[in-house]
Amino acid sequence: MGRSIHHPVGLIHNSPSSTFNGYTLFSTNGGDHATLIDNYGRIVHRWNYSGGIVYAYLLPNGNLLARTKPPEDVDIVKGLGGSSASIVEMNWDSEVVWEYKDPMLHHDYIRLPNGNTVVLLFTALDEETSQQVKGGHPREDDPKTILGDVIREVDISGGIVNEWEIYKEMDFDEDVICPLEHRREWTHANSLNLTPNGDFLVSFRNTSTVGIISRETGEFLWKWGPGNVFHQHHPTFLENGNVLIFDNGSHSQGMDRSRVIEVNPATNEIEWQYTETPALAFYSFHISSSERLANGNTLICEGAFGRLFEITKNGKVVWEYINPFYSPDLRKGDPTNMVFRAHRYPPEHSSILDKDLDPDNYRNMNRLFGGETAKNQ
């Protein structure tokens, strides 16, 4: 949706009797901080890292696993969305306790129960393969080789445990780049999650595809999307077996608008969706996320405008917050409050159970950004 520069930021709305009680974690796309707020919009903790915190989530031990800003002077990934120089793990005091560096890192990562980490990486395809990739908007300066996607598992020392070359499982006739996108990348994987069986649930923006990839064979077990979703983000498995997806709706047939959907992978039927009226009131061209909460509500990140909001099953907005923290955009340098993804943690979550979450620790910042008055609304 469009946003006036005079639009209020911080907490916009809170219905305590209807919201899922907890703490929301987010970071500005291009900033150096991750911020944890309560349902009254009050800051209760912040992490900072000089290399940037583009996206982060909490581990069960209370540490923060974060993706940094892009690498410097690496031409092959320069200007590509989601590019990062490293994945860092920080303790509660923002001290780095683990780091994995690779200039081809991008978008998403998973910490496994055994302590290993799974990451997404770009990889340069050979010229013959690149020429077989269909679609995209050709330009005279297109590279002869384009980038594909790889999933890599690394151990605590950074050693490669396993690698899945996703691009080898793609189909040249089915997996076609959107005609309005460039040809520097083929699929542009933007999300990586685990299914209940431990396989990979992946989203490919450029081909508008969501798929499940077997960890054992590397083959697709399920593949869906083109013509149904458009440049989607953040698919996650739900307890009912459905997949929750933020459908950005970019370059869609007809009017661009976003929605959140539940698709049944057994039938490929959309069984639930959320839109706004008018439809244009809810639209994020890129990034963004949706997360089903324990009370059945859904936390939505309308990333392009830094809008975080919670809805009930019937679509009622019961909590709304607009990111008040601006940073230079990673590609153009303009001030932005964009948020890649957001997460909500209940008070009993192991990551924050014994932590000091007193908003008075950030009293001055809360006065600036509305947190002090929010508790009285």
CSV table of C-alpha atoms in Angstrom, one decimal:
chain,number,residue,atom,x,y,z
A,1,MET,CA,0.0,0.0,0.0
A,2,GLY,CA,1.1,3.6,-0.4
A,3,ARG,CA,2.3,5.4,2.7
A,4,SER,CA,2.3,9.1,3.4
A,5,ILE,CA,5.4,10.6,4.9
A,6,HIS,CA,3.1,12.0,7.6
A,7,HIS,CA,1.6,8.7,8.5
A,8,PRO,CA,2.1,7.8,12.2
A,9,VAL,CA,4.7,5.2,13.0
A,10,GLY,CA,5.2,2.8,15.9
A,11,LEU,CA,2.1,1.2,17.4
A,12,ILE,CA,-1.1,2.0,15.4
A,13,HIS,CA,-3.6,-0.4,17.0
A,14,ASN,CA,-3.7,-3.0,19.8
A,15,SER,CA,-6.6,-5.1,21.0
A,16,PRO,CA,-5.1,-6.9,24.0
A,17,SER,CA,-8.0,-9.3,24.4
A,18,SER,CA,-7.7,-10.5,20.9
A,19,THR,CA,-4.0,-10.5,20.2
A,20,PHE,CA,-1.4,-13.2,20.7
A,21,ASN,CA,0.6,-12.1,23.7
A,22,GLY,CA,4.3,-12.0,23.0
A,23,TYR,CA,7.3,-10.1,21.6
A,24,THR,CA,7.8,-9.2,18.0
A,25,LEU,CA,11.3,-9.3,16.4
A,26,PHE,CA,12.1,-7.3,13.3
A,27,SER,CA,15.0,-5.4,11.6
A,28,THR,CA,15.1,-2.6,9.0
A,29,ASN,CA,16.3,-3.8,5.6
A,30,GLY,CA,19.7,-2.1,5.5
A,31,GLY,CA,20.0,-1.3,9.2
A,32,ASP,CA,22.5,-2.3,11.9
A,33,HIS,CA,19.9,-3.3,14.5
A,34,ALA,CA,17.4,-6.0,15.4
A,35,THR,CA,14.6,-4.8,17.6
A,36,LEU,CA,12.3,-6.7,20.0
A,37,ILE,CA,9.1,-5.0,21.0
A,38,ASP,CA,6.1,-5.9,23.2
A,39,ASN,CA,2.5,-5.7,22.1
A,40,TYR,CA,2.4,-2.1,23.3
A,41,GLY,CA,5.0,-1.2,20.8
A,42,ARG,CA,7.6,-0.7,23.5
A,43,ILE,CA,11.2,-1.7,22.8
A,44,VAL,CA,12.4,-4.3,25.3
A,45,HIS,CA,15.7,-5.2,23.6
A,46,ARG,CA,18.0,-4.4,20.7
A,47,TRP,CA,21.0,-6.1,19.1
A,48,ASN,CA,23.5,-4.2,16.9
A,49,TYR,CA,26.1,-5.4,14.5
A,50,SER,CA,28.4,-3.1,12.4
A,51,GLY,CA,28.1,-5.4,9.4
A,52,GLY,CA,24.3,-5.0,9.4
A,53,ILE,CA,21.3,-7.0,10.5
A,54,VAL,CA,19.1,-7.4,7.5
A,55,TYR,CA,17.1,-10.3,9.0
A,56,ALA,CA,17.3,-12.3,12.2
A,57,TYR,CA,15.5,-14.8,14.4
A,58,LEU,CA,16.0,-16.1,17.9
A,59,LEU,CA,17.5,-19.5,18.7
A,60,PRO,CA,16.2,-21.6,21.6
A,61,ASN,CA,19.3,-20.7,23.6
A,62,GLY,CA,18.5,-17.0,23.4
A,63,ASN,CA,21.1,-16.1,20.8
A,64,LEU,CA,20.3,-14.2,17.6
A,65,LEU,CA,21.0,-15.7,14.2
A,66,ALA,CA,21.3,-12.9,11.7
A,67,ARG,CA,22.0,-12.2,8.1
A,68,THR,CA,24.2,-9.3,7.3
A,69,LYS,CA,24.5,-6.7,4.6
A,70,PRO,CA,25.8,-7.6,1.1
A,71,PRO,CA,29.5,-8.2,0.5
A,72,GLU,CA,31.5,-5.3,-0.9
A,73,ASP,CA,33.1,-5.3,-4.3
A,74,VAL,CA,31.7,-8.7,-5.5
A,75,ASP,CA,30.3,-7.8,-8.9
A,76,ILE,CA,28.5,-11.1,-9.6
A,77,VAL,CA,26.0,-10.4,-6.8
A,78,LYS,CA,26.1,-6.6,-6.7
A,79,GLY,CA,22.6,-5.1,-6.5
A,80,LEU,CA,20.9,-8.5,-6.1
A,81,GLY,CA,18.1,-8.7,-3.5
A,82,GLY,CA,18.8,-10.8,-0.5
A,83,SER,CA,22.6,-10.9,-0.9
A,84,SER,CA,24.6,-11.1,2.3
A,85,ALA,CA,28.3,-11.4,3.3
A,86,SER,CA,27.8,-13.6,6.3
A,87,ILE,CA,25.5,-15.3,8.8
A,88,VAL,CA,26.3,-14.4,12.4
A,89,GLU,CA,25.2,-15.7,15.7
A,90,MET,CA,25.2,-13.2,18.6
A,91,ASN,CA,24.5,-13.5,22.2
A,92,TRP,CA,22.1,-11.3,24.2
A,93,ASP,CA,24.8,-8.6,24.4
A,94,SER,CA,25.4,-8.5,20.7
A,95,GLU,CA,28.7,-10.3,20.9
A,96,VAL,CA,29.4,-12.6,17.9
A,97,VAL,CA,29.9,-16.2,19.0
A,98,TRP,CA,29.8,-17.8,15.5
A,99,GLU,CA,30.0,-16.6,11.9
A,100,TYR,CA,29.9,-18.2,8.5
A,101,LYS,CA,31.1,-16.1,5.6
A,102,ASP,CA,30.5,-16.6,1.8
A,103,PRO,CA,29.9,-13.8,-0.7
A,104,MET,CA,27.3,-16.0,-2.4
A,105,LEU,CA,25.0,-16.2,0.7
A,106,HIS,CA,21.5,-14.9,0.3
A,107,HIS,CA,18.1,-14.6,1.9
A,108,ASP,CA,17.6,-17.5,4.3
A,109,TYR,CA,19.1,-20.0,6.7
A,110,ILE,CA,18.2,-22.7,9.2
A,111,ARG,CA,19.9,-23.8,12.4
A,112,LEU,CA,19.4,-27.6,12.7
A,113,PRO,CA,19.0,-29.4,16.0
A,114,ASN,CA,22.4,-31.0,15.6
A,115,GLY,CA,24.0,-27.5,15.6
A,116,ASN,CA,24.7,-27.4,11.8
A,117,THR,CA,23.4,-24.6,9.7
A,118,VAL,CA,21.7,-24.8,6.3
A,119,VAL,CA,22.1,-21.8,4.0
A,120,LEU,CA,21.0,-20.6,0.6
A,121,LEU,CA,23.7,-19.6,-1.9
A,122,PHE,CA,23.9,-18.3,-5.4
A,123,THR,CA,26.0,-20.3,-7.8
A,124,ALA,CA,27.2,-19.4,-11.3
A,125,LEU,CA,25.7,-21.7,-14.0
A,126,ASP,CA,27.8,-22.6,-17.0
A,127,GLU,CA,27.2,-20.8,-20.2
A,128,GLU,CA,25.4,-23.8,-21.9
A,129,THR,CA,23.0,-24.1,-19.0
A,130,SER,CA,22.4,-20.4,-18.8
A,131,GLN,CA,21.4,-20.3,-22.5
A,132,GLN,CA,18.8,-22.9,-21.9
A,133,VAL,CA,17.0,-20.9,-19.2
A,134,LYS,CA,13.9,-19.4,-20.6
A,135,GLY,CA,12.1,-16.1,-19.9
A,136,GLY,CA,13.2,-12.8,-18.4
A,137,HIS,CA,13.7,-9.5,-20.0
A,138,PRO,CA,16.8,-9.6,-22.2
A,139,ARG,CA,19.3,-6.7,-22.1
A,140,GLU,CA,22.4,-6.0,-24.0
A,141,ASP,CA,24.5,-6.2,-20.8
A,142,ASP,CA,23.1,-9.5,-19.6
A,143,PRO,CA,25.9,-11.8,-18.4
A,144,LYS,CA,26.7,-14.9,-20.4
A,145,THR,CA,26.3,-17.0,-17.3
A,146,ILE,CA,23.4,-16.5,-14.8
A,147,LEU,CA,23.0,-17.5,-11.2
A,148,GLY,CA,21.2,-20.5,-9.8
A,149,ASP,CA,20.5,-21.6,-6.3
A,150,VAL,CA,22.2,-24.1,-4.0
A,151,ILE,CA,21.4,-25.3,-0.5
A,152,ARG,CA,24.4,-26.0,1.7
A,153,GLU,CA,24.7,-27.5,5.2
A,154,VAL,CA,27.8,-26.5,7.2
A,155,ASP,CA,29.0,-27.6,10.6
A,156,ILE,CA,30.1,-25.4,13.4
A,157,SER,CA,33.6,-25.0,12.0
A,158,GLY,CA,32.2,-24.0,8.6
A,159,GLY,CA,33.0,-27.3,6.9
A,160,ILE,CA,30.6,-28.4,4.2
A,161,VAL,CA,28.5,-31.4,5.3
A,162,ASN,CA,26.2,-31.6,2.3
A,163,GLU,CA,25.1,-29.6,-0.7
A,164,TRP,CA,22.0,-29.7,-2.8
A,165,GLU,CA,22.3,-28.1,-6.3
A,166,ILE,CA,18.7,-27.1,-6.7
A,167,TYR,CA,19.2,-25.7,-10.3
A,168,LYS,CA,19.8,-29.3,-11.5
A,169,GLU,CA,16.3,-30.2,-10.5
A,170,MET,CA,14.6,-27.3,-12.3
A,171,ASP,CA,12.9,-27.8,-15.7
A,172,PHE,CA,13.8,-25.5,-18.5
A,173,ASP,CA,10.2,-25.6,-19.9
A,174,GLU,CA,8.3,-25.3,-16.6
A,175,ASP,CA,10.6,-23.0,-14.6
A,176,VAL,CA,10.5,-19.9,-16.7
A,177,ILE,CA,11.7,-16.5,-15.5
A,178,CYS,CA,8.9,-13.9,-15.2
A,179,PRO,CA,9.1,-11.8,-18.5
A,180,LEU,CA,9.4,-8.6,-16.4
A,181,GLU,CA,12.5,-9.8,-14.5
A,182,HIS,CA,16.2,-9.5,-15.4
A,183,ARG,CA,18.3,-12.5,-16.5
A,184,ARG,CA,21.0,-12.3,-13.9
A,185,GLU,CA,19.3,-15.0,-11.9
A,186,TRP,CA,17.2,-18.0,-12.8
A,187,THR,CA,15.1,-18.8,-9.7
A,188,HIS,CA,16.0,-16.4,-6.9
A,189,ALA,CA,15.2,-18.6,-3.9
A,190,ASN,CA,14.0,-16.3,-1.2
A,191,SER,CA,12.9,-18.7,1.6
A,192,LEU,CA,14.1,-21.9,3.2
A,193,ASN,CA,12.2,-23.9,5.8
A,194,LEU,CA,11.9,-27.5,7.0
A,195,THR,CA,8.9,-29.6,6.6
A,196,PRO,CA,7.7,-31.9,9.5
A,197,ASN,CA,9.6,-34.7,7.8
A,198,GLY,CA,12.8,-32.7,7.6
A,199,ASP,CA,12.7,-32.0,3.9
A,200,PHE,CA,13.2,-28.5,2.5
A,201,LEU,CA,10.4,-26.1,1.8
A,202,VAL,CA,11.6,-23.5,-0.7
A,203,SER,CA,10.2,-20.4,-2.4
A,204,PHE,CA,11.5,-19.3,-5.8
A,205,ARG,CA,10.5,-15.7,-6.6
A,206,ASN,CA,11.5,-15.4,-10.2
A,207,THR,CA,9.5,-18.4,-11.3
A,208,SER,CA,6.7,-17.9,-8.8
A,209,THR,CA,7.2,-21.4,-7.5
A,210,VAL,CA,7.0,-23.1,-4.1
A,211,GLY,CA,8.4,-26.6,-3.7
A,212,ILE,CA,9.4,-29.3,-1.3
A,213,ILE,CA,12.8,-30.8,-1.9
A,214,SER,CA,13.9,-34.1,-0.5
A,215,ARG,CA,16.9,-33.9,1.8
A,216,GLU,CA,17.7,-37.5,0.8
A,217,THR,CA,17.6,-37.3,-3.0
A,218,GLY,CA,17.5,-33.6,-3.8
A,219,GLU,CA,14.4,-34.1,-5.9
A,220,PHE,CA,11.2,-32.2,-5.8
A,221,LEU,CA,8.4,-33.9,-3.8
A,222,TRP,CA,5.9,-31.1,-4.5
A,223,LYS,CA,6.0,-28.2,-6.8
A,224,TRP,CA,3.3,-25.5,-7.2
A,225,GLY,CA,2.7,-21.9,-7.9
A,226,PRO,CA,2.9,-20.4,-11.5
A,227,GLY,CA,-0.4,-18.8,-12.3
A,228,ASN,CA,-1.6,-19.1,-8.7
A,229,VAL,CA,0.9,-17.0,-6.8
A,230,PHE,CA,3.2,-14.2,-8.1
A,231,HIS,CA,6.7,-13.6,-6.7
A,232,GLN,CA,5.7,-15.0,-3.3
A,233,HIS,CA,7.7,-15.2,0.0
A,234,HIS,CA,8.0,-17.2,3.2
A,235,PRO,CA,6.1,-20.5,2.8
A,236,THR,CA,5.8,-22.3,6.2
A,237,PHE,CA,4.1,-25.6,7.1
A,238,LEU,CA,1.1,-25.5,9.4
A,239,GLU,CA,-0.1,-28.1,11.8
A,240,ASN,CA,-3.1,-29.0,9.5
A,241,GLY,CA,-0.7,-29.9,6.7
A,242,ASN,CA,-1.3,-26.8,4.7
A,243,VAL,CA,1.4,-24.4,3.6
A,244,LEU,CA,1.0,-20.7,4.6
A,245,ILE,CA,2.4,-18.3,1.9
A,246,PHE,CA,2.7,-14.5,1.5
A,247,ASP,CA,1.7,-14.0,-2.1
A,248,ASN,CA,3.1,-10.7,-3.1
A,249,GLY,CA,1.0,-10.5,-6.2
A,250,SER,CA,3.7,-8.6,-8.1
A,251,HIS,CA,3.5,-8.8,-11.9
A,252,SER,CA,0.2,-10.6,-11.5
A,253,GLN,CA,-2.7,-11.0,-14.0
A,254,GLY,CA,-4.8,-7.9,-13.5
A,255,MET,CA,-4.3,-5.5,-10.5
A,256,ASP,CA,-1.2,-6.0,-8.4
A,257,ARG,CA,-2.2,-6.8,-4.8
A,258,SER,CA,-0.9,-9.0,-2.0
A,259,ARG,CA,-2.6,-11.7,0.0
A,260,VAL,CA,-1.8,-14.4,2.5
A,261,ILE,CA,-3.0,-17.9,1.6
A,262,GLU,CA,-3.1,-21.5,2.8
A,263,VAL,CA,-2.7,-24.0,0.1
A,264,ASN,CA,-3.2,-27.8,0.6
A,265,PRO,CA,-0.2,-29.5,-1.0
A,266,ALA,CA,-2.2,-32.7,-1.4
A,267,THR,CA,-4.8,-31.1,-3.6
A,268,ASN,CA,-3.1,-27.8,-4.7
A,269,GLU,CA,-6.3,-26.0,-3.5
A,270,ILE,CA,-6.2,-22.7,-1.7
A,271,GLU,CA,-8.3,-23.3,1.4
A,272,TRP,CA,-8.0,-19.9,3.1
A,273,GLN,CA,-6.8,-16.4,2.1
A,274,TYR,CA,-6.6,-12.9,3.5
A,275,THR,CA,-6.9,-9.8,1.4
A,276,GLU,CA,-7.9,-6.2,2.2
A,277,THR,CA,-10.7,-4.0,0.9
A,278,PRO,CA,-9.9,-2.3,-1.3
A,279,ALA,CA,-7.4,-4.8,-2.5
A,280,LEU,CA,-4.8,-2.1,-3.2
A,281,ALA,CA,-4.7,-1.3,0.5
A,282,PHE,CA,-2.5,-4.4,1.0
A,283,TYR,CA,0.4,-4.7,-1.3
A,284,SER,CA,4.1,-5.3,-1.0
A,285,PHE,CA,6.1,-5.6,-4.2
A,286,HIS,CA,8.8,-7.7,-2.6
A,287,ILE,CA,10.1,-9.2,0.7
A,288,SER,CA,7.4,-9.8,3.4
A,289,SER,CA,6.2,-12.7,5.5
A,290,SER,CA,3.3,-14.4,7.3
A,291,GLU,CA,3.4,-16.5,10.5
A,292,ARG,CA,0.6,-18.5,12.0
A,293,LEU,CA,0.4,-17.9,15.8
A,294,ALA,CA,-0.5,-20.3,18.5
A,295,ASN,CA,-4.0,-18.8,19.1
A,296,GLY,CA,-4.9,-19.1,15.4
A,297,ASN,CA,-4.1,-15.5,14.5
A,298,THR,CA,-1.6,-14.6,11.7
A,299,LEU,CA,1.2,-12.2,12.0
A,300,ILE,CA,1.8,-10.4,8.7
A,301,CYS,CA,4.8,-8.4,7.6
A,302,GLU,CA,3.9,-6.1,4.7
A,303,GLY,CA,7.6,-5.6,4.2
A,304,ALA,CA,7.9,-2.9,1.6
A,305,PHE,CA,6.3,-0.3,3.9
A,306,GLY,CA,7.5,-1.7,7.2
A,307,ARG,CA,4.0,-2.6,8.3
A,308,LEU,CA,3.5,-5.4,10.8
A,309,PHE,CA,0.0,-6.5,11.7
A,310,GLU,CA,-1.9,-9.3,13.3
A,311,ILE,CA,-5.2,-10.6,12.1
A,312,THR,CA,-7.8,-13.1,13.4
A,313,LYS,CA,-8.9,-16.1,11.3
A,314,ASN,CA,-11.8,-14.0,9.9
A,315,GLY,CA,-9.4,-11.2,8.9
A,316,LYS,CA,-9.9,-8.7,11.7
A,317,VAL,CA,-6.8,-6.6,12.4
A,318,VAL,CA,-6.2,-6.7,16.1
A,319,TRP,CA,-2.6,-5.3,16.2
A,320,GLU,CA,-0.7,-3.0,13.9
A,321,TYR,CA,2.7,-1.4,14.1
A,322,ILE,CA,4.8,0.5,11.5
A,323,ASN,CA,8.5,0.3,11.7
A,324,PRO,CA,9.8,3.8,12.9
A,325,PHE,CA,13.4,3.0,12.2
A,326,TYR,CA,14.8,4.1,8.8
A,327,SER,CA,18.1,3.1,7.2
A,328,PRO,CA,19.6,3.6,3.8
A,329,ASP,CA,18.2,1.2,1.2
A,330,LEU,CA,20.7,-1.5,0.4
A,331,ARG,CA,20.5,-0.9,-3.4
A,332,LYS,CA,19.6,2.8,-3.9
A,333,GLY,CA,20.6,4.4,-0.6
A,334,ASP,CA,17.3,6.1,-0.1
A,335,PRO,CA,15.9,6.1,3.5
A,336,THR,CA,13.6,3.1,4.1
A,337,ASN,CA,11.8,1.3,6.9
A,338,MET,CA,11.4,-1.9,4.9
A,339,VAL,CA,11.3,-5.1,6.9
A,340,PHE,CA,12.2,-8.4,5.3
A,341,ARG,CA,10.4,-10.6,7.8
A,342,ALA,CA,9.0,-10.5,11.4
A,343,HIS,CA,8.5,-13.1,14.1
A,344,ARG,CA,6.4,-13.2,17.4
A,345,TYR,CA,7.7,-15.0,20.5
A,346,PRO,CA,5.5,-15.9,23.5
A,347,PRO,CA,6.8,-14.9,26.9
A,348,GLU,CA,7.5,-18.6,27.8
A,349,HIS,CA,9.7,-19.1,24.7
A,350,SER,CA,13.1,-20.5,25.8
A,351,SER,CA,14.9,-17.7,24.0
A,352,ILE,CA,13.5,-15.0,26.2
A,353,LEU,CA,12.2,-16.8,29.3
A,354,ASP,CA,14.9,-15.6,31.7
A,355,LYS,CA,15.8,-12.4,29.9
A,356,ASP,CA,15.4,-8.8,31.2
A,357,LEU,CA,12.6,-7.4,29.0
A,358,ASP,CA,11.8,-4.2,31.0
A,359,PRO,CA,10.9,-1.5,28.5
A,360,ASP,CA,12.3,1.1,31.0
A,361,ASN,CA,15.7,0.0,29.8
A,362,TYR,CA,14.9,1.8,26.6
A,363,ARG,CA,12.8,4.6,28.1
A,364,ASN,CA,14.2,7.4,26.0
A,365,MET,CA,13.8,5.5,22.7
A,366,ASN,CA,10.3,4.5,23.7
A,367,ARG,CA,9.4,8.2,24.4
A,368,LEU,CA,10.6,9.0,20.9
A,369,PHE,CA,8.8,6.2,19.1
A,370,GLY,CA,5.5,6.1,21.0
A,371,GLY,CA,6.1,3.2,23.3
A,372,GLU,CA,5.5,5.2,26.5
A,373,THR,CA,2.0,6.2,25.6
A,374,ALA,CA,1.1,3.0,23.8
A,375,LYS,CA,0.5,1.1,27.1
A,376,ASN,CA,-2.3,3.5,27.9
A,377,GLN,CA,-4.2,3.0,24.6
